[in-house]
């Protein structure tokens, strides 16, 4: 039977500590909240008042309940006030010396059966536990930012944590209304281990000038359905925290993809730590605000469409091929028609030329913009290049090959653009517009203008495998498969962690089953083949499942039914 804890403490009242104190107080626990000096304590109190005040102003919390919550927290600068606590969570900055000092002080002050929990995101809980005289009572209790909103708590047990302590903390997490996932002590636990490789990769994309910060963020929000883009999320987490987490993950994994991007390092050195500093990747209206102010780097709206060629009619060449490609393109046809653009839709069997195509081929030949779906075969562009009128723009919607290959095959390389339609299923959420090495900027602008006309948000993406969305999403999915393969956590726990810790619309295994394991493997092979980065090599488990015909939902079995093995 788990103990029912009622007297708890929090040490360190930054964003996380103050949020954790609020979570405890909301659940009716009596909280002692400690920080080093009056200024820090006042800041902590300010966080709680602001957060609960916001809930009141949104009509989600009664003013009387807000007062009761705040009154359940005793703010103090004295650690000795924790002498009665049954559990204390430390949430001081992510430095092993600081955390060890706090835990040893707690070890002296608190009764021997008090549970000492650390909210560390990446440091070894085991290493911290042995700095106390009670390693069996030390456990990780990892909350997610903003703590009052995100439902996940990772309960991290070390090899020495007593089972009864794990049980008490699991019961506490449930009482707090959180989703508790219990796991062993490994850098990044579940959620950060899967999140930070992706965040670091997004920074590298911006740093290498493959895409702008706005385009990366918009692509991931719209194309992958994530609540925030990766750069906005890094600003929320704090660049210093992110740097620390990546550093620890890299030291443990030696995976180059975890080595903190130099841009993160420079932002930290410059003190641009994200929202809490008023500036990180973006500039914020004030230190605590999520509101972004325009700054020098913000592109002028509409600039991407300057120099666009006129589009009076659209041609669609649908080659019988992957169904998702055809569905996506079909979803675009009514939008074009309602924007007053006549559409000539021509069907083709793979490997056939215009003489074998069915439909209004003459309409296709006279179109100003021709969209090609269902094929990665450059021969189709060679055929189209000889057919369409001068000045027409040819857009490749499949993303299996670089745009430059289609451009070179077409005989009119300046006119060929990539238009990758990203979004879950056949839903169109965002277009990734790709200018290849030989593309005329006016041709790319034509595609941007077309997207604006059919009211499809568009971003500018690099002519690289996976563009933005797939290049960032699939390595994360692959990392999740590797985590399952290493038996660190179950597919259910990994899915739950990403949904409740990071607000993802679905977990990686649900998404893999939905996308199709074979499709995922094909994208991952493409990403790996481009740069030969070992960290991008497809997980053997994914290869095996595809070989065994476990292709996901459409095959009736994928990760969901293959978990037992
Ligand atoms: N404190 C308290 N409550 C907050 C809050 C905060 N800082 N920010 C938002 N909220 C509440 C709001 O009051 C609102 O609640 P109601 O609906 O009851 O009014 C709700 O959250 C939604 O807020 P908004 O409508 O203002 O904004 P949104 O819909 O854009 O959601 C978000 C904001 C919850 C932050 C959402 O964007 C999100 O889920 N983002 C992903 C965050 C994430 O990934 N966190 C994990 C980071 S990793 C980590 O923390 C671990 C680590 O070790 C670094």
Coordinates of C-alpha atoms and ligand atoms in Angstrom, one line a residue:
X1 CA 0.0 0.0 0.0
X2 CA 1.4 3.4 -1.0
X3 CA 1.8 6.1 1.6
X4 CA -0.5 9.0 1.2
X5 CA 1.9 12.0 1.3
X6 CA 0.5 15.3 2.5
X7 CA 3.4 17.5 3.5
X8 CA 5.8 18.2 0.7
X9 CA 8.6 20.6 -0.2
X10 CA 10.1 22.1 -3.3
X11 CA 13.6 23.6 -3.5
X12 CA 14.4 26.0 -6.3
X13 CA 11.6 28.2 -7.5
X14 CA 12.4 28.9 -11.1
X15 CA 9.9 28.1 -13.9
X16 CA 9.8 24.4 -13.1
X17 CA 10.0 24.6 -9.3
X18 CA 7.3 27.2 -9.0
X19 CA 5.1 25.2 -11.5
X20 CA 5.7 22.0 -9.4
X21 CA 4.7 23.8 -6.2
X22 CA 1.5 25.0 -7.9
X23 CA 0.8 21.4 -9.0
X24 CA 1.2 20.1 -5.4
X25 CA -0.9 22.9 -4.0
X26 CA -3.7 22.4 -6.6
X27 CA -3.9 18.7 -5.5
X28 CA -4.5 19.9 -1.9
X29 CA -1.0 19.1 -0.5
X30 CA 0.7 21.4 2.0
X31 CA 3.9 22.8 0.3
X32 CA 7.0 24.4 1.7
X33 CA 8.7 26.3 -1.2
X34 CA 12.3 27.3 -0.7
X35 CA 14.8 29.4 -2.7
X36 CA 18.1 31.0 -1.8
X37 CA 17.1 34.6 -1.1
X38 CA 14.1 36.9 -0.9
X39 CA 14.4 38.0 -4.5
X40 CA 14.3 34.4 -5.8
X41 CA 11.4 33.6 -3.4
X42 CA 9.5 36.6 -4.7
X43 CA 10.0 35.6 -8.3
X44 CA 8.8 32.1 -7.4
X45 CA 5.7 33.5 -5.7
X46 CA 5.2 35.8 -8.8
X47 CA 5.2 32.7 -11.1
X48 CA 2.5 31.0 -9.1
X49 CA 0.4 34.1 -8.8
X50 CA 0.7 34.8 -12.5
X51 CA -0.1 31.3 -13.5
X52 CA -3.1 30.9 -11.2
X53 CA -4.2 34.4 -12.0
X54 CA -4.3 33.6 -15.6
X55 CA -6.4 30.5 -14.9
X56 CA -8.9 32.8 -13.0
X57 CA -9.0 35.3 -15.8
X58 CA -9.8 32.6 -18.2
X59 CA -12.7 31.4 -16.0
X60 CA -11.0 28.1 -15.3
X61 CA -10.4 28.7 -11.6
X62 CA -12.5 30.2 -8.9
X63 CA -10.8 33.2 -7.2
X64 CA -11.4 31.6 -3.8
X65 CA -9.8 28.4 -5.0
X66 CA -6.8 30.4 -6.3
X67 CA -6.4 32.0 -2.9
X68 CA -6.6 28.5 -1.3
X69 CA -4.0 27.2 -3.6
X70 CA -1.6 30.1 -3.0
X71 CA -2.2 29.9 0.8
X72 CA -1.2 26.2 0.8
X73 CA 2.3 27.2 -0.3
X74 CA 4.6 28.6 2.4
X75 CA 7.5 30.5 0.8
X76 CA 10.7 30.6 2.7
X77 CA 14.5 31.0 2.3
X78 CA 15.3 28.5 5.0
X79 CA 15.9 24.8 4.1
X80 CA 15.3 24.0 7.8
X81 CA 11.6 24.6 7.2
X82 CA 11.6 21.3 5.4
X83 CA 12.2 19.3 8.6
X84 CA 8.6 18.0 8.5
X85 CA 8.4 17.2 4.8
X86 CA 7.5 13.6 3.7
X87 CA 8.8 14.3 0.2
X88 CA 11.0 17.1 -1.3
X89 CA 11.5 17.8 -5.0
X90 CA 14.6 19.7 -5.8
X91 CA 14.4 21.8 -9.0
X92 CA 17.5 23.9 -8.8
X93 CA 19.6 24.6 -12.0
X94 CA 20.8 21.6 -13.9
X95 CA 24.3 21.4 -12.4
X96 CA 25.4 18.3 -10.6
X97 CA 27.4 20.2 -7.9
X98 CA 24.3 22.4 -7.0
X99 CA 21.9 19.4 -7.0
X100 CA 24.2 17.3 -4.9
X101 CA 24.7 20.1 -2.4
X102 CA 20.9 20.5 -2.1
X103 CA 20.3 16.8 -1.7
X104 CA 23.0 16.4 1.0
X105 CA 21.5 19.4 2.9
X106 CA 18.1 17.8 2.7
X107 CA 19.6 14.5 3.8
X108 CA 20.7 16.3 7.0
X109 CA 17.5 18.2 7.6
X110 CA 14.7 15.8 6.8
X111 CA 13.6 12.7 8.8
X112 CA 15.2 9.4 7.5
X113 CA 12.1 8.2 5.7
X114 CA 11.6 11.5 3.7
X115 CA 11.7 10.8 0.0
X116 CA 14.2 13.0 -1.9
X117 CA 13.1 13.5 -5.5
X118 CA 15.1 15.3 -8.2
X119 CA 13.5 17.0 -11.2
X120 CA 16.7 16.6 -13.2
X121 CA 16.1 16.4 -16.9
X122 CA 19.3 14.7 -17.8
X123 CA 21.7 14.2 -14.9
X124 CA 22.2 10.7 -13.5
X125 CA 19.7 10.1 -10.6
X126 CA 22.0 7.3 -9.5
X127 CA 25.0 9.6 -9.2
X128 CA 22.9 12.2 -7.3
X129 CA 21.5 9.5 -5.0
X130 CA 24.9 8.4 -3.7
X131 CA 25.7 11.9 -2.6
X132 CA 23.2 11.3 0.2
X133 CA 23.2 8.8 3.1
X134 CA 19.9 7.4 1.8
X135 CA 20.2 6.4 -1.8
X136 CA 17.2 4.0 -1.5
X137 CA 15.0 7.0 -0.8
X138 CA 16.2 9.0 -3.8
X139 CA 14.1 9.0 -7.0
X140 CA 13.6 11.1 -10.2
X141 CA 10.4 13.0 -10.5
X142 CA 10.6 14.7 -13.9
X143 CA 7.9 17.2 -14.7
X144 CA 7.4 19.0 -18.0
X145 CA 7.2 22.7 -18.8
X146 CA 4.7 24.3 -18.1
X147 CA 4.3 21.9 -15.2
X148 CA 0.7 22.9 -14.4
X149 CA -0.3 22.0 -18.0
X150 CA 1.8 19.1 -19.2
X151 CA 0.5 15.8 -17.8
X152 CA 3.6 13.7 -17.8
X153 CA 5.8 12.8 -14.8
X154 CA 8.7 10.5 -15.5
X155 CA 9.3 8.5 -12.4
X156 CA 13.0 7.5 -12.5
X157 CA 14.1 4.7 -10.3
X158 CA 17.7 3.9 -9.9
X159 CA 19.1 0.4 -9.2
X160 CA 19.0 1.3 -5.5
X161 CA 15.6 3.0 -5.2
X162 CA 13.4 1.1 -2.8
X163 CA 10.3 -0.4 -4.4
X164 CA 8.0 1.2 -1.7
X165 CA 9.4 4.6 -2.7
X166 CA 8.6 4.0 -6.3
X167 CA 5.1 3.0 -5.3
X168 CA 4.6 6.1 -3.2
X169 CA 5.8 8.4 -5.9
X170 CA 3.6 6.7 -8.6
X171 CA 0.6 7.1 -6.3
X172 CA 1.5 10.7 -5.8
X173 CA 1.8 11.3 -9.5
X174 CA -1.7 9.8 -10.0
X175 CA -3.1 12.0 -7.2
X176 CA -1.6 15.1 -8.9
X177 CA -3.7 14.1 -12.0
X178 CA -0.5 13.3 -13.9
X179 CA 0.4 10.4 -16.2
X180 CA 3.2 8.6 -14.4
X181 CA 5.6 6.6 -16.5
X182 CA 8.2 4.6 -14.5
X183 CA 11.6 4.0 -16.1
X184 CA 15.2 3.4 -15.4
X185 CA 18.0 6.0 -15.1
X186 CA 19.2 6.8 -18.6
X187 CA 20.2 10.2 -20.1
X188 CA 17.2 12.0 -21.3
X189 CA 14.8 9.4 -19.9
X190 CA 12.0 8.9 -22.5
X191 CA 10.7 12.2 -23.6
X192 CA 13.9 14.3 -23.7
X193 CA 15.9 11.5 -25.3
X194 CA 13.4 11.6 -28.2
X195 CA 12.8 15.4 -28.1
X196 CA 16.2 16.8 -28.0
X197 CA 17.8 15.1 -31.0
X198 CA 14.9 16.6 -33.0
X199 CA 15.3 20.0 -31.5
X200 CA 19.0 20.0 -32.1
X201 CA 18.5 19.0 -35.7
X202 CA 16.0 21.8 -36.2
X203 CA 18.6 24.3 -34.9
X204 CA 21.2 22.9 -37.3
X205 CA 18.8 23.4 -40.2
X206 CA 18.4 27.1 -39.3
X207 CA 22.1 27.4 -38.6
X208 CA 23.1 25.9 -41.9
X209 CA 20.6 28.3 -43.6
X210 CA 18.5 25.5 -45.1
X211 CA 15.4 27.1 -43.7
X212 CA 14.3 30.1 -41.7
X213 CA 13.3 29.7 -38.1
X214 CA 9.7 30.7 -38.9
X215 CA 9.5 28.2 -41.7
X216 CA 10.9 25.4 -39.6
X217 CA 8.4 26.2 -36.8
X218 CA 5.4 26.6 -39.1
X219 CA 6.3 23.4 -41.0
X220 CA 6.4 21.3 -37.8
X221 CA 3.2 22.9 -36.3
X222 CA 1.2 22.5 -39.5
X223 CA 2.8 19.5 -41.1
X224 CA 3.3 17.4 -38.0
X225 CA 0.5 18.8 -35.9
X226 CA 2.9 19.7 -33.0
X227 CA 1.7 22.3 -30.5
X228 CA 4.8 24.4 -31.0
X229 CA 7.6 24.6 -33.5
X230 CA 11.0 23.4 -32.3
X231 CA 12.7 26.8 -32.0
X232 CA 9.7 28.3 -30.1
X233 CA 9.8 25.3 -27.8
X234 CA 13.6 25.7 -27.2
X235 CA 12.9 29.3 -26.2
X236 CA 10.2 28.0 -23.7
X237 CA 12.5 25.3 -22.3
X238 CA 15.5 27.7 -22.0
X239 CA 18.6 27.5 -24.2
X240 CA 20.8 26.9 -21.1
X241 CA 18.7 23.9 -20.1
X242 CA 18.7 22.6 -23.6
X243 CA 22.4 22.9 -23.9
X244 CA 22.9 21.1 -20.6
X245 CA 20.6 18.3 -21.6
X246 CA 22.1 17.8 -25.0
X247 CA 25.6 17.8 -23.5
X248 CA 24.7 15.1 -21.1
X249 CA 23.0 13.0 -23.8
X250 CA 26.0 13.4 -26.1
X251 CA 28.5 12.3 -23.3
X252 CA 26.4 9.2 -22.7
X253 CA 25.4 8.3 -26.3
X254 CA 28.4 9.7 -28.3
X255 CA 25.8 10.2 -31.0
X256 CA 26.9 13.2 -33.0
X257 CA 23.2 14.2 -33.5
X258 CA 23.1 15.0 -29.7
X259 CA 26.2 17.2 -29.7
X260 CA 24.7 20.7 -29.0
X261 CA 24.6 22.8 -32.1
X262 CA 27.1 25.7 -32.0
X263 CA 24.3 28.1 -32.4
X264 CA 22.7 27.0 -29.1
X265 CA 26.1 27.4 -27.5
X266 CA 26.5 30.9 -28.9
X267 CA 23.0 32.0 -27.8
X268 CA 23.8 30.8 -24.3
X269 CA 27.1 32.6 -24.2
X270 CA 25.3 35.8 -25.4
X271 CA 22.7 35.4 -22.6
X272 CA 19.9 34.9 -25.1
X273 CA 18.3 32.1 -23.1
X274 CA 14.8 32.2 -24.5
X275 CA 11.6 33.5 -23.1
X276 CA 12.9 33.9 -19.6
X277 CA 15.6 36.3 -20.9
X278 CA 13.2 38.1 -23.3
X279 CA 15.1 36.8 -26.3
X280 CA 16.4 33.5 -27.7
X281 CA 15.6 32.4 -31.2
X282 CA 12.7 35.0 -31.1
X283 CA 12.3 38.2 -29.2
X284 CA 9.5 38.4 -26.7
X285 CA 7.3 41.3 -25.6
X286 CA 8.5 40.8 -22.0
X287 CA 10.4 38.3 -20.0
X288 CA 7.3 36.2 -19.1
X289 CA 5.4 36.6 -22.3
X290 CA 4.8 34.1 -25.1
X291 CA 4.1 37.0 -27.4
X292 CA 6.8 37.4 -30.1
X293 CA 7.7 40.9 -31.3
X294 CA 8.9 41.4 -34.9
X295 CA 12.6 41.8 -35.0
X296 CA 15.2 42.2 -37.6
X297 CA 15.2 38.6 -38.7
X298 CA 11.4 38.4 -39.3
X299 CA 10.8 38.1 -43.0
X300 CA 8.5 40.5 -44.7
X301 CA 5.2 38.8 -45.4
X302 CA 4.7 38.1 -49.1
X303 CA 8.3 38.6 -50.0
X304 CA 8.5 34.9 -51.0
X305 CA 6.0 35.6 -53.8
X306 CA 7.8 38.6 -55.4
X307 CA 8.5 37.9 -59.1
X308 CA 5.8 35.3 -59.5
X309 CA 4.6 34.4 -63.0
X310 CA 0.9 34.7 -63.8
X311 CA -1.1 31.5 -63.4
X312 CA -4.4 31.3 -65.3
X313 CA -4.8 27.6 -65.4
X314 CA -3.4 24.5 -63.7
X315 CA -2.6 21.1 -65.0
X316 CA -2.3 18.0 -62.8
X317 CA -0.5 14.9 -64.0
X318 CA -1.3 12.1 -61.7
X319 CA 0.8 9.0 -62.3
X320 CA -0.6 5.8 -60.8
X321 CA 1.6 5.5 -57.8
X322 CA 1.5 6.0 -54.0
X323 CA -2.1 6.5 -53.0
X324 CA -1.3 9.2 -50.4
X325 CA 0.4 11.4 -53.0
X326 CA -2.6 11.2 -55.3
X327 CA -5.1 11.8 -52.4
X328 CA -3.1 14.9 -51.4
X329 CA -3.1 16.3 -54.9
X330 CA -6.8 15.6 -55.3
X331 CA -7.5 17.6 -52.2
X332 CA -5.8 20.5 -53.9
X333 CA -7.9 20.4 -57.1
X334 CA -11.2 21.7 -55.6
X335 CA -9.3 24.5 -53.8
X336 CA -7.8 25.5 -57.2
X337 CA -11.2 25.4 -58.9
X338 CA -12.8 27.5 -56.1
X339 CA -9.9 30.0 -56.5
X340 CA -11.1 30.4 -60.1
X341 CA -8.3 28.3 -61.7
X342 CA -9.4 25.8 -64.3
X343 CA -7.7 22.4 -63.7
X344 CA -6.8 19.9 -66.5
X345 CA -6.4 16.5 -64.8
X346 CA -4.5 13.9 -66.7
X347 CA -3.8 10.3 -65.6
X348 CA -0.8 8.3 -66.6
X349 CA 0.4 4.7 -66.1
X350 CA 4.0 4.6 -64.9
X351 CA 6.5 4.5 -67.8
X352 CA 4.2 5.9 -70.4
X353 CA 4.6 9.1 -72.5
X354 CA 2.0 11.7 -73.4
X355 CA 0.5 9.4 -76.1
X356 CA -0.4 6.9 -73.4
X357 CA -1.9 9.6 -71.0
X358 CA -5.6 9.9 -70.5
X359 CA -7.5 13.1 -70.1
X360 CA -7.2 16.7 -71.3
X361 CA -3.5 16.5 -72.4
X362 CA -4.0 19.7 -74.5
X363 CA -5.2 21.5 -71.3
X364 CA -2.1 20.3 -69.5
X365 CA 0.1 21.5 -72.4
X366 CA -1.4 25.0 -72.1
X367 CA -1.4 25.3 -68.3
X368 CA 0.8 27.9 -66.5
X369 CA 1.5 25.5 -63.6
X370 CA 1.7 21.7 -63.8
X371 CA 1.6 19.6 -60.7
X372 CA 3.0 16.1 -60.9
X373 CA 2.1 13.5 -58.4
X374 CA 2.6 9.8 -57.8
X375 CA 6.0 9.4 -59.3
X376 CA 9.7 10.0 -58.7
X377 CA 10.6 9.2 -62.2
X378 CA 12.6 12.0 -63.8
X379 CA 11.5 10.6 -67.2
X380 CA 8.1 12.1 -66.5
X381 CA 9.7 15.6 -66.3
X382 CA 11.6 14.9 -69.6
X383 CA 8.2 14.1 -71.2
X384 CA 6.5 17.2 -69.7
X385 CA 9.5 19.4 -70.6
X386 CA 8.8 18.8 -74.3
X387 CA 5.1 19.2 -74.0
X388 CA 4.2 22.3 -71.9
X389 CA 4.2 25.8 -73.1
X390 CA 7.1 28.2 -72.6
X391 CA 7.1 29.9 -69.1
X392 CA 5.0 27.1 -67.5
X393 CA 6.2 26.0 -64.1
X394 CA 6.5 22.3 -63.4
X395 CA 6.0 21.3 -59.7
X396 CA 7.1 17.9 -58.4
X397 CA 5.0 16.9 -55.4
X398 CA 6.7 13.6 -54.6
X399 CA 9.8 13.9 -52.5
X400 CA 11.8 10.8 -53.2
X401 CA 14.4 12.6 -55.3
X402 CA 16.0 16.0 -55.2
X403 CA 14.2 18.6 -57.4
X404 CA 17.4 19.2 -59.3
X405 CA 17.2 15.7 -60.8
X406 CA 13.8 16.4 -62.3
X407 CA 15.0 19.9 -63.3
X408 CA 18.0 18.4 -65.2
X409 CA 15.8 15.8 -66.9
X410 CA 13.2 18.3 -68.0
X411 CA 15.4 20.2 -70.4
X412 CA 14.1 23.5 -68.8
X413 CA 15.7 23.4 -65.4
X414 CA 14.8 26.9 -64.4
X415 CA 11.1 26.1 -64.5
X416 CA 11.1 23.1 -62.1
X417 CA 10.1 23.5 -58.5
X418 CA 9.3 21.1 -55.6
X419 CA 5.9 21.4 -54.0
X420 CA 5.7 18.8 -51.2
X421 CA 2.3 18.6 -49.6
X422 CA 2.8 17.7 -45.9
X423 CA 0.2 16.8 -43.4
X424 CA -1.2 13.8 -41.7
X425 CA -3.1 11.4 -44.0
X426 CA -4.5 13.1 -47.0
X427 CA -5.0 16.4 -45.0
X428 CA -3.3 19.4 -46.5
X429 CA -1.8 21.5 -43.8
X430 CA 1.3 23.0 -45.3
X431 CA 3.2 23.1 -48.6
X432 CA 7.0 22.8 -48.6
X433 CA 8.2 24.8 -51.6
X434 CA 11.6 23.7 -52.8
X435 CA 13.8 25.6 -55.2
X436 CA 16.5 23.3 -56.6
X437 CA 20.0 24.4 -57.5
X438 CA 18.9 25.4 -61.1
X439 CA 15.4 26.8 -60.2
X440 CA 14.5 30.4 -61.2
X441 CA 13.4 32.3 -58.1
X442 CA 10.4 33.5 -60.1
X443 CA 9.3 29.9 -60.7
X444 CA 9.5 29.2 -56.9
X445 CA 7.6 32.5 -56.3
X446 CA 4.9 31.3 -58.7
X447 CA 4.3 28.2 -56.6
X448 CA 4.2 30.4 -53.4
X449 CA 1.7 32.7 -55.0
X450 CA -0.4 29.6 -56.1
X451 CA -0.4 28.3 -52.5
X452 CA -1.5 31.7 -51.2
X453 CA -4.3 31.7 -53.8
X454 CA -5.6 28.3 -52.7
X455 CA -5.1 29.3 -49.1
X456 CA -2.5 26.7 -48.3
X457 CA 0.2 27.8 -45.9
X458 CA 3.6 27.5 -47.5
X459 CA 7.2 27.4 -46.3
X460 CA 10.4 27.5 -48.2
X461 CA 12.2 24.2 -47.7
X462 CA 15.7 23.0 -48.8
X463 CA 16.3 20.6 -51.7
X464 CA 17.4 18.0 -49.3
X465 CA 16.0 14.6 -48.4
X466 CA 12.8 14.9 -46.3
X467 CA 12.6 18.7 -46.8
X468 CA 11.8 20.1 -43.4
X469 CA 8.9 18.0 -41.9
X470 CA 10.1 14.5 -42.9
X471 CA 13.7 15.3 -42.2
X472 CA 12.9 16.2 -38.6
X473 CA 10.1 13.8 -38.0
X474 CA 11.4 10.4 -39.2
X475 CA 14.7 10.4 -37.3
X476 CA 12.7 11.0 -34.1
X477 CA 10.4 8.0 -35.1
X478 CA 13.6 6.0 -35.7
X479 CA 15.0 6.9 -32.3
X480 CA 11.7 5.8 -30.7
X481 CA 12.1 2.4 -32.4
X482 CA 15.7 2.1 -31.2
X483 CA 14.5 2.9 -27.6
X484 CA 11.9 0.1 -27.9
X485 CA 14.6 -2.2 -29.4
X486 CA 16.8 -1.5 -26.4
X487 CA 13.9 -2.4 -24.1
X488 CA 14.2 0.8 -22.2
X489 CA 10.4 1.4 -22.3
X490 CA 7.3 -0.1 -23.8
X491 CA 5.7 1.3 -26.9
X492 CA 2.7 2.3 -24.8
X493 CA 4.9 4.2 -22.3
X494 CA 6.8 5.9 -25.1
X495 CA 3.6 7.0 -26.8
X496 CA 2.1 8.2 -23.6
X497 CA 5.3 10.2 -22.7
X498 CA 5.3 12.1 -26.0
X499 CA 1.6 12.8 -25.9
X500 CA 1.4 13.9 -22.3
X501 CA 4.9 15.4 -21.9
X502 CA 5.1 17.3 -25.1
X503 CA 1.5 17.6 -26.3
X504 CA 2.1 15.6 -29.5
X505 CA -1.1 14.7 -31.2
X506 CA -0.1 11.0 -31.1
X507 CA 2.9 9.0 -30.0
X508 CA 5.6 7.7 -32.3
X509 CA 4.3 4.1 -32.6
X510 CA 0.8 5.2 -33.3
X511 CA 2.1 7.5 -36.0
X512 CA 4.4 4.8 -37.5
X513 CA 1.4 2.4 -37.7
X514 CA -0.6 5.2 -39.3
X515 CA 2.1 6.2 -41.8
X516 CA 3.1 2.6 -42.7
X517 CA 6.3 1.0 -41.5
X518 CA 7.4 0.5 -45.1
X519 CA 6.9 4.2 -45.9
X520 CA 8.8 5.2 -42.8
X521 CA 11.6 2.8 -43.7
X522 CA 11.8 4.2 -47.2
X523 CA 12.1 7.8 -45.9
X524 CA 14.6 6.8 -43.3
X525 CA 16.8 5.0 -45.9
X526 CA 16.6 8.1 -48.1
X527 CA 17.7 10.4 -45.1
X528 CA 20.5 8.0 -44.2
X529 CA 21.7 7.6 -47.8
X530 CA 22.0 11.4 -48.3
X531 CA 24.6 12.0 -45.5
X532 CA 25.5 8.5 -44.3
X533 CA 25.2 9.8 -40.7
X534 CA 25.3 6.6 -38.5
X535 CA 22.6 8.1 -36.1
X536 CA 20.2 8.1 -39.1
X537 CA 20.6 4.5 -40.0
X538 CA 17.2 2.8 -39.9
X539 CA 16.6 0.7 -36.7
X540 CA 17.0 -3.0 -37.4
X541 CA 13.7 -3.7 -35.6
X542 CA 11.9 -1.5 -38.2
X543 CA 13.6 -3.4 -41.1
X544 CA 12.6 -6.7 -39.5
X545 CA 9.0 -5.7 -39.0
X546 CA 8.8 -4.6 -42.6
X547 CA 10.3 -7.8 -43.9
X548 CA 7.8 -9.7 -41.8
X549 CA 5.0 -7.8 -43.4
X550 CA 4.1 -5.9 -40.3
X551 CA 3.4 -2.7 -42.1
X552 CA 1.1 -0.9 -39.7
X553 CA -2.6 -0.1 -39.7
X554 CA -3.3 -0.9 -43.3
X555 CA -1.7 -4.4 -42.9
X556 CA -3.6 -5.0 -39.7
X557 CA -0.4 -5.3 -37.7
X558 CA 2.5 -3.1 -36.9
X559 CA 3.9 -2.0 -33.6
X560 CA 0.5 -2.2 -31.9
X561 CA 0.2 -6.0 -32.5
X562 CA 3.9 -6.8 -32.5
X563 CA 4.7 -5.5 -29.1
X564 CA 4.9 -8.9 -27.4
X565 CA 7.9 -10.0 -29.5
Ligands
LIG1 N1 1.6 28.2 -16.7 C1 0.4 27.7 -16.4 N2 -0.6 27.5 -17.3 C2 -0.2 27.7 -18.6 C3 1.0 28.2 -19.0 C4 2.0 28.4 -18.0 N3 3.2 28.8 -18.3 N4 1.0 28.3 -20.4 C5 -0.2 27.9 -20.8 N5 -0.9 27.6 -19.8 C6 -2.3 27.1 -19.8 C7 -3.3 28.1 -20.2 O1 -3.8 28.8 -19.0 C8 -4.3 27.4 -20.9 O2 -5.2 26.8 -20.0 P1 -6.8 26.9 -20.1 O3 -7.1 26.3 -21.4 O4 -7.2 26.2 -18.9 O5 -7.0 28.4 -20.1 C9 -3.6 26.2 -21.6 O6 -2.4 26.1 -20.8 C10 -3.3 26.5 -23.0 O7 -2.6 27.7 -23.1 P2 -2.7 28.8 -24.3 O8 -4.1 28.7 -24.9 O9 -2.2 30.1 -23.8 O10 -1.6 28.3 -25.3 P3 -1.5 27.0 -26.2 O11 -2.8 26.4 -26.5 O12 -0.7 27.5 -27.3 O13 -0.7 26.0 -25.2 C11 1.2 25.1 -24.4 C12 0.5 26.4 -24.7 C13 0.5 24.3 -23.4 C14 2.6 25.5 -23.9 C15 1.3 24.3 -25.7 O14 1.9 25.1 -26.7 C16 2.2 23.1 -25.6 O15 1.7 22.0 -25.2 N6 3.5 23.2 -26.0 C17 4.4 22.0 -25.9 C18 5.2 22.2 -24.6 C19 6.2 21.1 -24.4 O16 6.6 20.4 -25.3 N7 6.7 21.0 -23.2 C20 7.7 20.0 -22.8 C21 9.1 20.7 -23.0 S1 10.3 19.6 -22.5 C22 10.4 19.7 -20.9 O17 9.8 20.4 -20.2 C23 11.3 18.7 -20.2 C24 12.6 19.2 -19.9 O18 13.3 18.6 -19.1 C25 13.2 20.3 -20.6

